[in-house]
mmCIF file of C-alpha atoms and ligand atoms in Angstrom:
data_model
loop_
_atom_site.group_PDB
_atom_site.id
_atom_site.type_symbol
_atom_site.label_atom_id
_atom_site.label_comp_id
_atom_site.label_asym_id
_atom_site.label_seq_id
_atom_site.Cartn_x
_atom_site.Cartn_y
_atom_site.Cartn_z
ATOM 1 C CA UNK A 1 -202.103 25.933 -189.012
ATOM 2 C CA UNK A 2 -205.556 26.226 -187.427
ATOM 3 C CA UNK A 3 -204.792 27.444 -183.916
ATOM 4 C CA UNK A 4 -207.091 27.842 -180.920
ATOM 5 C CA UNK A 5 -206.164 30.689 -178.573
ATOM 6 C CA UNK A 6 -207.819 30.245 -175.203
ATOM 7 C CA UNK A 7 -207.846 33.626 -173.461
ATOM 8 C CA UNK A 8 -207.208 35.175 -176.872
ATOM 9 C CA UNK A 9 -209.001 38.471 -176.215
ATOM 10 C CA UNK A 10 -206.651 39.156 -173.270
ATOM 11 C CA UNK A 11 -203.521 41.298 -173.244
ATOM 12 C CA UNK A 12 -200.934 38.757 -174.464
ATOM 13 C CA UNK A 13 -203.397 36.603 -176.446
ATOM 14 C CA UNK A 14 -204.616 39.515 -178.589
ATOM 15 C CA UNK A 15 -201.073 40.538 -179.560
ATOM 16 C CA UNK A 16 -200.281 36.901 -180.351
ATOM 17 C CA UNK A 17 -203.412 36.644 -182.516
ATOM 18 C CA UNK A 18 -202.144 39.572 -184.605
ATOM 19 C CA UNK A 19 -198.698 38.024 -184.909
ATOM 20 C CA UNK A 20 -200.073 34.643 -186.032
ATOM 21 C CA UNK A 21 -202.607 36.103 -188.477
ATOM 22 C CA UNK A 22 -199.845 38.189 -190.052
ATOM 23 C CA UNK A 23 -197.893 34.947 -190.592
ATOM 24 C CA UNK A 24 -200.867 33.360 -192.364
ATOM 25 C CA UNK A 25 -202.181 31.107 -189.588
ATOM 26 C CA UNK A 26 -205.917 30.694 -189.011
ATOM 27 C CA UNK A 27 -206.747 31.844 -185.508
ATOM 28 C CA UNK A 28 -209.804 30.912 -183.447
ATOM 29 C CA UNK A 29 -210.293 32.777 -180.178
ATOM 30 C CA UNK A 30 -212.029 31.159 -177.209
ATOM 31 C CA UNK A 31 -212.545 33.388 -174.164
ATOM 32 C CA UNK A 32 -215.168 33.829 -171.451
ATOM 33 C CA UNK A 33 -214.467 37.613 -171.327
ATOM 34 C CA UNK A 34 -214.005 37.584 -167.529
ATOM 35 C CA UNK A 35 -211.010 39.907 -167.953
ATOM 36 C CA UNK A 36 -211.293 41.277 -171.487
ATOM 37 C CA UNK A 37 -213.685 42.799 -173.956
ATOM 38 C CA UNK A 38 -215.169 41.482 -177.215
ATOM 39 C CA UNK A 39 -214.213 44.761 -178.943
ATOM 40 C CA UNK A 40 -210.653 43.373 -179.079
ATOM 41 C CA UNK A 41 -211.810 41.220 -182.010
ATOM 42 C CA UNK A 42 -212.590 44.403 -183.999
ATOM 43 C CA UNK A 43 -209.166 45.818 -183.129
ATOM 44 C CA UNK A 44 -207.488 42.646 -184.385
ATOM 45 C CA UNK A 45 -209.498 42.954 -187.593
ATOM 46 C CA UNK A 46 -208.571 46.625 -187.956
ATOM 47 C CA UNK A 47 -204.867 45.792 -187.662
ATOM 48 C CA UNK A 48 -204.752 42.630 -189.796
ATOM 49 C CA UNK A 49 -207.824 43.043 -192.061
ATOM 50 C CA UNK A 50 -208.853 39.557 -190.963
ATOM 51 C CA UNK A 51 -211.525 38.879 -188.360
ATOM 52 C CA UNK A 52 -210.653 35.799 -186.331
ATOM 53 C CA UNK A 53 -213.436 33.371 -185.423
ATOM 54 C CA UNK A 54 -214.522 34.086 -181.868
ATOM 55 C CA UNK A 55 -216.350 31.851 -179.404
ATOM 56 C CA UNK A 56 -217.429 33.156 -176.007
ATOM 57 C CA UNK A 57 -216.809 30.188 -173.750
ATOM 58 C CA UNK A 58 -215.161 28.877 -170.627
ATOM 59 C CA UNK A 59 -212.280 26.386 -170.664
ATOM 60 C CA UNK A 60 -214.174 24.406 -168.007
ATOM 61 C CA UNK A 61 -217.027 23.807 -170.503
ATOM 62 C CA UNK A 62 -215.778 20.626 -172.150
ATOM 63 C CA UNK A 63 -218.770 20.227 -174.489
ATOM 64 C CA UNK A 64 -218.367 23.707 -175.994
ATOM 65 C CA UNK A 65 -214.602 23.300 -176.230
ATOM 66 C CA UNK A 66 -215.027 19.987 -178.062
ATOM 67 C CA UNK A 67 -217.536 21.463 -180.504
ATOM 68 C CA UNK A 68 -215.248 24.456 -181.133
ATOM 69 C CA UNK A 69 -212.085 22.407 -181.669
ATOM 70 C CA UNK A 70 -213.917 20.006 -184.008
ATOM 71 C CA UNK A 71 -215.740 22.707 -185.972
ATOM 72 C CA UNK A 72 -212.544 24.623 -186.736
ATOM 73 C CA UNK A 73 -210.310 21.531 -187.238
ATOM 74 C CA UNK A 74 -207.887 22.812 -184.599
ATOM 75 C CA UNK A 75 -204.300 21.537 -184.932
ATOM 76 C CA UNK A 76 -202.653 23.313 -181.996
ATOM 77 C CA UNK A 77 -203.713 25.204 -178.888
ATOM 78 C CA UNK A 78 -202.083 28.222 -177.256
ATOM 79 C CA UNK A 79 -203.411 28.325 -173.734
ATOM 80 C CA UNK A 80 -203.502 31.856 -172.294
ATOM 81 C CA UNK A 81 -206.815 31.571 -170.409
ATOM 82 C CA UNK A 82 -206.434 31.954 -166.682
ATOM 83 C CA UNK A 83 -206.820 34.276 -163.734
ATOM 84 C CA UNK A 84 -203.635 36.211 -162.990
ATOM 85 C CA UNK A 85 -204.002 38.628 -160.067
ATOM 86 C CA UNK A 86 -201.515 37.581 -157.395
ATOM 87 C CA UNK A 87 -203.262 39.388 -154.490
ATOM 88 C CA UNK A 88 -206.708 38.086 -155.456
ATOM 89 C CA UNK A 89 -205.319 34.532 -155.606
ATOM 90 C CA UNK A 90 -204.405 34.783 -151.913
ATOM 91 C CA UNK A 91 -208.002 35.849 -151.096
ATOM 92 C CA UNK A 92 -209.711 33.350 -153.408
ATOM 93 C CA UNK A 93 -207.388 30.345 -153.824
ATOM 94 C CA UNK A 94 -210.160 27.937 -154.824
ATOM 95 C CA UNK A 95 -211.219 30.181 -157.709
ATOM 96 C CA UNK A 96 -207.640 30.074 -158.965
ATOM 97 C CA UNK A 97 -207.218 26.306 -158.618
ATOM 98 C CA UNK A 98 -210.612 25.738 -160.243
ATOM 99 C CA UNK A 99 -210.171 28.154 -163.123
ATOM 100 C CA UNK A 100 -206.484 27.640 -163.868
ATOM 101 C CA UNK A 101 -205.743 24.039 -162.833
ATOM 102 C CA UNK A 102 -209.116 22.287 -163.280
ATOM 103 C CA UNK A 103 -209.799 24.375 -166.383
ATOM 104 C CA UNK A 104 -206.516 23.258 -167.913
ATOM 105 C CA UNK A 105 -207.165 19.586 -167.078
ATOM 106 C CA UNK A 106 -210.598 19.829 -168.721
ATOM 107 C CA UNK A 107 -209.074 21.409 -171.800
ATOM 108 C CA UNK A 108 -206.313 18.774 -171.994
ATOM 109 C CA UNK A 109 -208.885 15.977 -171.780
ATOM 110 C CA UNK A 110 -210.752 17.443 -174.756
ATOM 111 C CA UNK A 111 -207.498 17.796 -176.714
ATOM 112 C CA UNK A 112 -206.595 14.184 -175.920
ATOM 113 C CA UNK A 113 -210.042 12.943 -176.976
ATOM 114 C CA UNK A 114 -209.746 14.738 -180.317
ATOM 115 C CA UNK A 115 -206.092 13.737 -180.841
ATOM 116 C CA UNK A 116 -204.806 17.329 -180.741
ATOM 117 C CA UNK A 117 -201.377 17.047 -179.100
ATOM 118 C CA UNK A 118 -199.656 20.351 -179.764
ATOM 119 C CA UNK A 119 -199.806 22.882 -176.973
ATOM 120 C CA UNK A 120 -198.129 26.104 -175.913
ATOM 121 C CA UNK A 121 -198.769 27.061 -172.292
ATOM 122 C CA UNK A 122 -198.460 30.551 -170.755
ATOM 123 C CA UNK A 123 -196.205 29.933 -167.792
ATOM 124 C CA UNK A 124 -194.347 32.512 -165.759
ATOM 125 C CA UNK A 125 -190.957 33.294 -164.289
ATOM 126 C CA UNK A 126 -192.797 33.190 -160.976
ATOM 127 C CA UNK A 127 -192.246 29.372 -160.977
ATOM 128 C CA UNK A 128 -188.580 29.990 -160.030
ATOM 129 C CA UNK A 129 -189.524 31.549 -156.666
ATOM 130 C CA UNK A 130 -186.690 33.516 -155.052
ATOM 131 C CA UNK A 131 -183.715 33.262 -157.427
ATOM 132 C CA UNK A 132 -180.666 31.398 -156.105
ATOM 133 C CA UNK A 133 -178.614 32.926 -158.899
ATOM 134 C CA UNK A 134 -179.144 35.344 -161.771
ATOM 135 C CA UNK A 135 -179.741 35.307 -164.647
ATOM 136 C CA UNK A 136 -182.356 32.572 -164.423
ATOM 137 C CA UNK A 137 -181.795 29.612 -166.719
ATOM 138 C CA UNK A 138 -184.426 26.932 -167.230
ATOM 139 C CA UNK A 139 -182.260 24.612 -165.084
ATOM 140 C CA UNK A 140 -182.793 26.822 -162.023
ATOM 141 C CA UNK A 141 -184.917 24.850 -159.511
ATOM 142 C CA UNK A 142 -188.622 25.649 -159.534
ATOM 143 C CA UNK A 143 -190.734 25.971 -156.374
ATOM 144 C CA UNK A 144 -190.764 28.223 -153.354
ATOM 145 C CA UNK A 145 -193.640 30.123 -154.943
ATOM 146 C CA UNK A 146 -195.253 32.566 -152.510
ATOM 147 C CA UNK A 147 -198.882 32.669 -153.715
ATOM 148 C CA UNK A 148 -201.670 30.447 -155.117
ATOM 149 C CA UNK A 149 -201.491 32.056 -158.596
ATOM 150 C CA UNK A 150 -197.845 31.066 -158.935
ATOM 151 C CA UNK A 151 -198.607 27.591 -157.615
ATOM 152 C CA UNK A 152 -201.232 27.091 -160.339
ATOM 153 C CA UNK A 153 -198.500 27.733 -162.952
ATOM 154 C CA UNK A 154 -196.170 25.284 -161.229
ATOM 155 C CA UNK A 155 -198.877 22.616 -160.906
ATOM 156 C CA UNK A 156 -199.886 22.969 -164.543
ATOM 157 C CA UNK A 157 -196.246 22.619 -165.668
ATOM 158 C CA UNK A 158 -196.016 19.378 -163.622
ATOM 159 C CA UNK A 159 -199.274 18.085 -165.116
ATOM 160 C CA UNK A 160 -197.981 18.832 -168.618
ATOM 161 C CA UNK A 161 -194.716 16.961 -167.939
ATOM 162 C CA UNK A 162 -196.666 13.916 -166.735
ATOM 163 C CA UNK A 163 -198.883 14.076 -169.799
ATOM 164 C CA UNK A 164 -195.927 14.264 -172.177
ATOM 165 C CA UNK A 165 -194.286 11.319 -170.337
ATOM 166 C CA UNK A 166 -197.453 9.262 -170.740
ATOM 167 C CA UNK A 167 -197.614 9.631 -174.520
ATOM 168 C CA UNK A 168 -194.636 10.576 -176.723
ATOM 169 C CA UNK A 169 -196.903 12.114 -179.356
ATOM 170 C CA UNK A 170 -197.528 15.232 -177.270
ATOM 171 C CA UNK A 171 -195.487 18.348 -178.139
ATOM 172 C CA UNK A 172 -195.761 20.859 -175.319
ATOM 173 C CA UNK A 173 -193.899 24.119 -174.814
ATOM 174 C CA UNK A 174 -194.206 25.964 -171.487
ATOM 175 C CA UNK A 175 -193.184 29.544 -172.165
ATOM 176 C CA UNK A 176 -192.007 31.176 -168.955
ATOM 177 C CA UNK A 177 -192.775 34.842 -169.484
ATOM 178 C CA UNK A 178 -190.858 37.514 -167.635
ATOM 179 C CA UNK A 179 -192.646 40.902 -167.302
ATOM 180 C CA UNK A 180 -194.600 41.768 -170.465
ATOM 181 C CA UNK A 181 -195.284 45.487 -170.976
ATOM 182 C CA UNK A 182 -196.006 47.817 -173.891
ATOM 183 C CA UNK A 183 -198.633 47.748 -176.593
ATOM 184 C CA UNK A 184 -199.204 47.289 -180.311
ATOM 185 C CA UNK A 185 -197.829 50.214 -182.339
ATOM 186 C CA UNK A 186 -201.340 51.051 -183.624
ATOM 187 C CA UNK A 187 -202.428 51.891 -180.080
ATOM 188 C CA UNK A 188 -205.463 49.651 -180.657
ATOM 189 C CA UNK A 189 -204.326 46.817 -178.378
ATOM 190 C CA UNK A 190 -202.687 47.084 -174.975
ATOM 191 C CA UNK A 191 -203.117 46.477 -171.277
ATOM 192 C CA UNK A 192 -206.131 48.123 -169.694
ATOM 193 C CA UNK A 193 -206.877 46.449 -166.356
ATOM 194 C CA UNK A 194 -210.145 47.073 -164.515
ATOM 195 C CA UNK A 195 -209.867 49.112 -161.320
ATOM 196 C CA UNK A 196 -206.536 50.105 -159.824
ATOM 197 C CA UNK A 197 -203.680 48.304 -161.616
ATOM 198 C CA UNK A 198 -201.592 45.813 -159.627
ATOM 199 C CA UNK A 199 -198.667 45.904 -162.014
ATOM 200 C CA UNK A 200 -196.118 48.658 -162.289
ATOM 201 C CA UNK A 201 -196.463 49.716 -165.928
ATOM 202 C CA UNK A 202 -200.223 50.230 -166.141
ATOM 203 C CA UNK A 203 -200.020 52.065 -162.810
ATOM 204 C CA UNK A 204 -197.284 54.408 -164.083
ATOM 205 C CA UNK A 205 -199.255 54.974 -167.301
ATOM 206 C CA UNK A 206 -202.321 56.028 -165.326
ATOM 207 C CA UNK A 207 -200.302 58.450 -163.225
ATOM 208 C CA UNK A 208 -198.897 59.899 -166.459
ATOM 209 C CA UNK A 209 -202.410 60.379 -167.865
ATOM 210 C CA UNK A 210 -203.674 61.953 -164.640
ATOM 211 C CA UNK A 211 -205.987 59.069 -163.658
ATOM 212 C CA UNK A 212 -203.941 58.341 -160.549
ATOM 213 C CA UNK A 213 -201.943 60.719 -158.418
ATOM 214 C CA UNK A 214 -198.636 59.154 -157.593
ATOM 215 C CA UNK A 215 -196.724 55.887 -158.061
ATOM 216 C CA UNK A 216 -196.093 53.913 -154.879
ATOM 217 C CA UNK A 217 -192.595 52.457 -155.109
ATOM 218 C CA UNK A 218 -192.702 49.288 -153.029
ATOM 219 C CA UNK A 219 -189.455 49.527 -151.094
ATOM 220 C CA UNK A 220 -186.026 51.050 -151.767
ATOM 221 C CA UNK A 221 -184.059 48.837 -149.391
ATOM 222 C CA UNK A 222 -183.596 45.780 -151.646
ATOM 223 C CA UNK A 223 -180.139 44.506 -152.468
ATOM 224 C CA UNK A 224 -180.206 46.109 -155.954
ATOM 225 C CA UNK A 225 -178.225 49.065 -157.392
ATOM 226 C CA UNK A 226 -180.800 51.723 -156.379
ATOM 227 C CA UNK A 227 -182.621 49.650 -153.749
ATOM 228 C CA UNK A 228 -185.845 49.219 -155.771
ATOM 229 C CA UNK A 229 -187.063 45.944 -157.339
ATOM 230 C CA UNK A 230 -185.479 44.806 -160.606
ATOM 231 C CA UNK A 231 -187.358 42.909 -163.336
ATOM 232 C CA UNK A 232 -186.857 41.758 -166.919
ATOM 233 C CA UNK A 233 -189.460 43.819 -168.836
ATOM 234 C CA UNK A 234 -190.244 42.495 -172.297
ATOM 235 C CA UNK A 235 -192.246 44.125 -175.086
ATOM 236 C CA UNK A 236 -195.533 42.270 -175.529
ATOM 237 C CA UNK A 237 -195.013 42.284 -179.309
ATOM 238 C CA UNK A 238 -191.688 40.442 -178.862
ATOM 239 C CA UNK A 239 -193.440 38.020 -176.529
ATOM 240 C CA UNK A 240 -196.207 37.457 -179.076
ATOM 241 C CA UNK A 241 -193.651 36.651 -181.766
ATOM 242 C CA UNK A 242 -192.119 34.081 -179.399
ATOM 243 C CA UNK A 243 -195.312 32.020 -179.691
ATOM 244 C CA UNK A 244 -195.098 32.003 -183.468
ATOM 245 C CA UNK A 245 -191.493 30.778 -183.195
ATOM 246 C CA UNK A 246 -192.523 28.050 -180.732
ATOM 247 C CA UNK A 247 -195.217 26.825 -183.140
ATOM 248 C CA UNK A 248 -192.521 26.087 -185.714
ATOM 249 C CA UNK A 249 -190.761 23.871 -183.154
ATOM 250 C CA UNK A 250 -193.651 21.434 -183.143
ATOM 251 C CA UNK A 251 -192.381 19.821 -186.321
ATOM 252 C CA UNK A 252 -189.116 18.739 -184.679
ATOM 253 C CA UNK A 253 -189.931 18.171 -181.034
ATOM 254 C CA UNK A 254 -191.873 15.875 -178.771
ATOM 255 C CA UNK A 255 -192.182 15.944 -175.009
ATOM 256 C CA UNK A 256 -192.499 18.953 -172.751
ATOM 257 C CA UNK A 257 -190.005 21.808 -172.913
ATOM 258 C CA UNK A 258 -189.844 24.889 -170.635
ATOM 259 C CA UNK A 259 -188.396 28.014 -172.260
ATOM 260 C CA UNK A 260 -187.800 31.513 -170.833
ATOM 261 C CA UNK A 261 -189.074 34.506 -172.793
ATOM 262 C CA UNK A 262 -187.219 37.544 -171.495
ATOM 263 C CA UNK A 263 -184.691 40.063 -172.741
ATOM 264 C CA UNK A 264 -181.858 39.227 -170.352
ATOM 265 C CA UNK A 265 -181.832 42.821 -168.993
ATOM 266 C CA UNK A 266 -183.075 43.922 -165.591
ATOM 267 C CA UNK A 267 -184.462 47.410 -164.848
ATOM 268 C CA UNK A 268 -185.351 48.901 -161.475
ATOM 269 C CA UNK A 269 -188.650 50.575 -160.592
ATOM 270 C CA UNK A 270 -186.943 53.984 -160.623
ATOM 271 C CA UNK A 271 -185.408 53.290 -164.046
ATOM 272 C CA UNK A 272 -188.875 52.413 -165.348
ATOM 273 C CA UNK A 273 -190.334 55.647 -164.005
ATOM 274 C CA UNK A 274 -187.496 57.616 -165.675
ATOM 275 C CA UNK A 275 -187.967 55.839 -169.000
ATOM 276 C CA UNK A 276 -191.704 56.510 -168.887
ATOM 277 C CA UNK A 277 -191.113 60.187 -168.118
ATOM 278 C CA UNK A 278 -188.998 60.352 -171.261
ATOM 279 C CA UNK A 279 -191.738 58.653 -173.307
ATOM 280 C CA UNK A 280 -194.579 60.899 -172.126
ATOM 281 C CA UNK A 281 -192.608 64.130 -171.642
ATOM 282 C CA UNK A 282 -193.981 64.665 -168.125
ATOM 283 C CA UNK A 283 -192.689 64.281 -164.628
ATOM 284 C CA UNK A 284 -194.159 61.262 -162.840
ATOM 285 C CA UNK A 285 -194.626 61.801 -159.110
ATOM 286 C CA UNK A 286 -193.694 58.882 -156.880
ATOM 287 C CA UNK A 287 -193.251 58.085 -153.210
ATOM 288 C CA UNK A 288 -191.337 55.301 -151.521
ATOM 289 C CA UNK A 289 -193.566 52.993 -149.457
ATOM 290 C CA UNK A 290 -193.097 49.681 -147.630
ATOM 291 C CA UNK A 291 -192.179 46.553 -149.548
ATOM 292 C CA UNK A 292 -195.107 44.629 -151.043
ATOM 293 C CA UNK A 293 -195.445 41.241 -149.292
ATOM 294 C CA UNK A 294 -194.318 38.337 -151.485
ATOM 295 C CA UNK A 295 -192.131 40.469 -153.800
ATOM 296 C CA UNK A 296 -188.601 39.361 -154.637
ATOM 297 C CA UNK A 297 -185.663 41.763 -155.039
ATOM 298 C CA UNK A 298 -184.708 40.931 -158.603
ATOM 299 C CA UNK A 299 -185.194 38.529 -161.473
ATOM 300 C CA UNK A 300 -184.112 38.481 -165.059
ATOM 301 C CA UNK A 301 -183.829 35.797 -167.697
ATOM 302 C CA UNK A 302 -181.057 33.989 -169.414
ATOM 303 C CA UNK A 303 -182.749 33.863 -172.851
ATOM 304 C CA UNK A 304 -180.111 31.583 -174.462
ATOM 305 C CA UNK A 305 -182.402 28.552 -174.723
ATOM 306 C CA UNK A 306 -185.060 30.517 -176.629
ATOM 307 C CA UNK A 307 -182.410 31.725 -179.063
ATOM 308 C CA UNK A 308 -181.062 28.209 -179.538
ATOM 309 C CA UNK A 309 -184.319 26.254 -179.764
ATOM 310 C CA UNK A 310 -186.750 28.828 -181.154
ATOM 311 C CA UNK A 311 -184.394 31.145 -183.010
ATOM 312 C CA UNK A 312 -186.098 33.909 -181.053
ATOM 313 C CA UNK A 313 -184.724 36.924 -179.245
ATOM 314 C CA UNK A 314 -186.258 40.186 -178.078
ATOM 315 C CA UNK A 315 -185.821 43.139 -180.461
ATOM 316 C CA UNK A 316 -187.350 46.065 -178.596
ATOM 317 C CA UNK A 317 -185.676 48.112 -175.856
ATOM 318 C CA UNK A 318 -187.135 49.861 -172.833
ATOM 319 C CA UNK A 319 -187.715 53.198 -174.607
ATOM 320 C CA UNK A 320 -189.848 51.506 -177.270
ATOM 321 C CA UNK A 321 -191.776 49.581 -174.623
ATOM 322 C CA UNK A 322 -192.616 52.776 -172.709
ATOM 323 C CA UNK A 323 -193.401 54.785 -175.853
ATOM 324 C CA UNK A 324 -195.881 52.149 -177.060
ATOM 325 C CA UNK A 325 -197.495 51.881 -173.603
ATOM 326 C CA UNK A 326 -197.894 55.673 -173.519
ATOM 327 C CA UNK A 327 -199.317 55.752 -177.047
ATOM 328 C CA UNK A 328 -201.955 53.195 -175.991
ATOM 329 C CA UNK A 329 -202.808 54.965 -172.718
ATOM 330 C CA UNK A 330 -203.006 58.340 -174.432
ATOM 331 C CA UNK A 331 -205.391 57.029 -177.144
ATOM 332 C CA UNK A 332 -207.520 55.330 -174.499
ATOM 333 C CA UNK A 333 -207.980 58.607 -172.612
ATOM 334 C CA UNK A 334 -208.751 60.484 -175.828
ATOM 335 C CA UNK A 335 -211.447 57.937 -176.645
ATOM 336 C CA UNK A 336 -213.053 58.105 -173.198
ATOM 337 C CA UNK A 337 -212.869 61.939 -173.020
HETATM 338 P P1 NAD B 1 -205.430 38.604 -169.417
HETATM 339 O O1 NAD B 1 -206.242 38.542 -168.165
HETATM 340 O O2 NAD B 1 -205.394 39.873 -170.179
HETATM 341 O O3 NAD B 1 -205.874 37.436 -170.407
HETATM 342 C C1 NAD B 1 -206.386 36.203 -169.952
HETATM 343 C C2 NAD B 1 -207.683 35.935 -170.707
HETATM 344 O O4 NAD B 1 -208.221 34.678 -170.282
HETATM 345 C C3 NAD B 1 -208.753 36.996 -170.453
HETATM 346 O O5 NAD B 1 -209.216 37.484 -171.700
HETATM 347 C C4 NAD B 1 -209.855 36.244 -169.699
HETATM 348 O O6 NAD B 1 -211.138 36.744 -170.016
HETATM 349 C C5 NAD B 1 -209.633 34.811 -170.170
HETATM 350 N N1 NAD B 1 -210.067 33.768 -169.229
HETATM 351 C C6 NAD B 1 -209.791 33.663 -167.902
HETATM 352 N N2 NAD B 1 -210.346 32.550 -167.403
HETATM 353 C C7 NAD B 1 -210.985 31.933 -168.435
HETATM 354 C C8 NAD B 1 -211.751 30.741 -168.543
HETATM 355 N N3 NAD B 1 -211.998 29.969 -167.483
HETATM 356 N N4 NAD B 1 -212.243 30.390 -169.755
HETATM 357 C C9 NAD B 1 -212.020 31.180 -170.840
HETATM 358 N N5 NAD B 1 -211.319 32.334 -170.793
HETATM 359 C C10 NAD B 1 -210.798 32.700 -169.596
HETATM 360 O O7 NAD B 1 -203.945 38.143 -169.022
HETATM 361 P P2 NAD B 1 -202.593 38.190 -169.875
HETATM 362 O O8 NAD B 1 -201.680 39.158 -169.223
HETATM 363 O O9 NAD B 1 -202.899 38.283 -171.311
HETATM 364 O O10 NAD B 1 -202.034 36.741 -169.516
HETATM 365 C C11 NAD B 1 -202.231 35.614 -170.359
HETATM 366 C C12 NAD B 1 -201.620 34.405 -169.698
HETATM 367 O O11 NAD B 1 -200.230 34.644 -169.448
HETATM 368 C C13 NAD B 1 -202.240 34.060 -168.340
HETATM 369 O O12 NAD B 1 -202.305 32.659 -168.223
HETATM 370 C C14 NAD B 1 -201.243 34.639 -167.364
HETATM 371 O O13 NAD B 1 -201.277 33.952 -166.132
HETATM 372 C C15 NAD B 1 -199.920 34.408 -168.088
HETATM 373 N N6 NAD B 1 -198.852 35.319 -167.658
HETATM 374 C C16 NAD B 1 -199.062 36.678 -167.676
HETATM 375 C C17 NAD B 1 -198.056 37.531 -167.243
HETATM 376 C C18 NAD B 1 -198.275 39.020 -167.209
HETATM 377 O O14 NAD B 1 -197.506 39.711 -166.526
HETATM 378 N N7 NAD B 1 -199.226 39.566 -167.927
HETATM 379 C C19 NAD B 1 -196.833 37.011 -166.805
HETATM 380 C C20 NAD B 1 -196.636 35.632 -166.823
HETATM 381 C C21 NAD B 1 -197.674 34.793 -167.257
HETATM 382 N N1 UFG B 2 -194.075 47.881 -158.115
HETATM 383 C C1 UFG B 2 -194.090 49.112 -157.485
HETATM 384 N N2 UFG B 2 -195.275 49.799 -157.462
HETATM 385 C C2 UFG B 2 -196.413 49.343 -158.035
HETATM 386 C C3 UFG B 2 -196.376 48.072 -158.686
HETATM 387 C C4 UFG B 2 -195.202 47.375 -158.691
HETATM 388 O O1 UFG B 2 -193.087 49.563 -156.942
HETATM 389 O O2 UFG B 2 -197.458 50.004 -157.976
HETATM 390 C C5 UFG B 2 -192.792 47.143 -158.209
HETATM 391 C C6 UFG B 2 -192.810 45.766 -157.586
HETATM 392 O O3 UFG B 2 -192.480 45.825 -156.219
HETATM 393 C C7 UFG B 2 -191.765 45.041 -158.445
HETATM 394 C C8 UFG B 2 -191.891 45.694 -159.820
HETATM 395 O O4 UFG B 2 -192.521 46.957 -159.579
HETATM 396 O O5 UFG B 2 -190.472 45.326 -157.949
HETATM 397 C C9 UFG B 2 -192.740 44.894 -160.801
HETATM 398 O O6 UFG B 2 -194.000 44.588 -160.206
HETATM 399 P P1 UFG B 2 -195.229 44.045 -161.072
HETATM 400 O O7 UFG B 2 -196.393 43.906 -160.147
HETATM 401 O O8 UFG B 2 -195.405 44.860 -162.292
HETATM 402 O O9 UFG B 2 -194.693 42.618 -161.561
HETATM 403 P P2 UFG B 2 -194.201 41.347 -160.736
HETATM 404 O O10 UFG B 2 -192.778 41.114 -161.113
HETATM 405 O O11 UFG B 2 -194.500 41.474 -159.302
HETATM 406 O O12 UFG B 2 -195.131 40.193 -161.299
HETATM 407 C C10 UFG B 2 -195.491 40.084 -162.691
HETATM 408 C C11 UFG B 2 -196.881 39.469 -162.793
HETATM 409 C C12 UFG B 2 -196.851 38.035 -162.330
HETATM 410 C C13 UFG B 2 -195.803 37.290 -163.100
HETATM 411 C C14 UFG B 2 -194.460 37.966 -162.958
HETATM 412 C C15 UFG B 2 -193.405 37.288 -163.778
HETATM 413 O O13 UFG B 2 -197.804 40.208 -162.006
HETATM 414 O O14 UFG B 2 -198.098 37.460 -162.586
HETATM 415 O O15 UFG B 2 -194.556 39.324 -163.370
HETATM 416 O O16 UFG B 2 -193.801 37.132 -165.076
HETATM 417 F F1 UFG B 2 -195.719 36.034 -162.636
#
């Protein structure tokens, strides 16, 4: 298939590009580079020996999107493009609604105009809000989201349901990601946020490489086995493969389907620090601080639906996730030394 990846130079999009190219799909990447670098295209080429077509563009630019989708005879879109920093979304809500929600509506209008009705959307487990029970199945109520970023995901899911209801020819899969971590085994692709990382794994990796001093553990008084927050961490390469499995579904399904992509296992912040210490062979200093506002105690997925509908399940364990993240971080520091 000819597939457009919006946000395809980003962390998850770049790993998905590799996965799809390796399966023989033709990938076109469309990204405005607001949170990624064009050098990712060279890394994808180095790994797969194929250079994907790349257009620098914004999803809110309908004319450029239309030209790109027509030029490359796009048959399906995987929509990763979006802003994703929870804290920033509280400071700049309009930027988030404009970029994520308006941008998606613009993109959907172009798809509709061109008759392209196959879409995979990057949603998030954040749509479940505070879990009423664990593990989280797709039937768990959505809502109760504590920040504008999460609300954009919820709003977009609602828009996609309405769209699928309006026209039975749409096939839409909302993949609700749990916490992607890790990197490609080559060490050429991974997560390298600008500034001080918001997320746990890149922060731990930078402490391990000496870029930052000490991990702040946000609270040890949660109702979890060791008191620290528990999440379902999933290897980004497993997550990437999930998109390839969802693409196959398009032949049998219509409508709009939400599917969890997680491992079904929860790990605490302290367990993550321990696993990373094992991967890098160093002690990682940490200190317990106050809870981070808006955080929940625990969430992890029930991945049964993904297994049933997509024939997908996660293969990698926590040690492999940490080892690959360390390999990436280590190479990055070698390069910049
Ligand atoms: P990322 O920031 O690495 O990738 C997003 C890409 O989209 C970037 O390359 C950025 O330059 C591009 N982009 C942003 N706005 C754009 C616009 N208006 N037009 C064109 N390109 C634009 O993030 P990621 O971690 O790869 O996340 C991909 C998607 O998955 C996002 O939608 C994110 O919200 C969602 N998601 C991520 C996580 C996570 O923990 N990483 C969890 C759940 C959901
Ligand atoms: N944490 C720390 N110290 C840090 C960073 C995080 O203790 O420096 C803790 C958090 O309190 C939480 C856990 O580590 O218990 C994970 O936090 P992350 O920030 O890595 O991830 P979140 O679960 O808060 O959120 C992430 C993404 C969201 C996405 C969600 C579900 O940031 O965008 O996963 O997919 F919606």
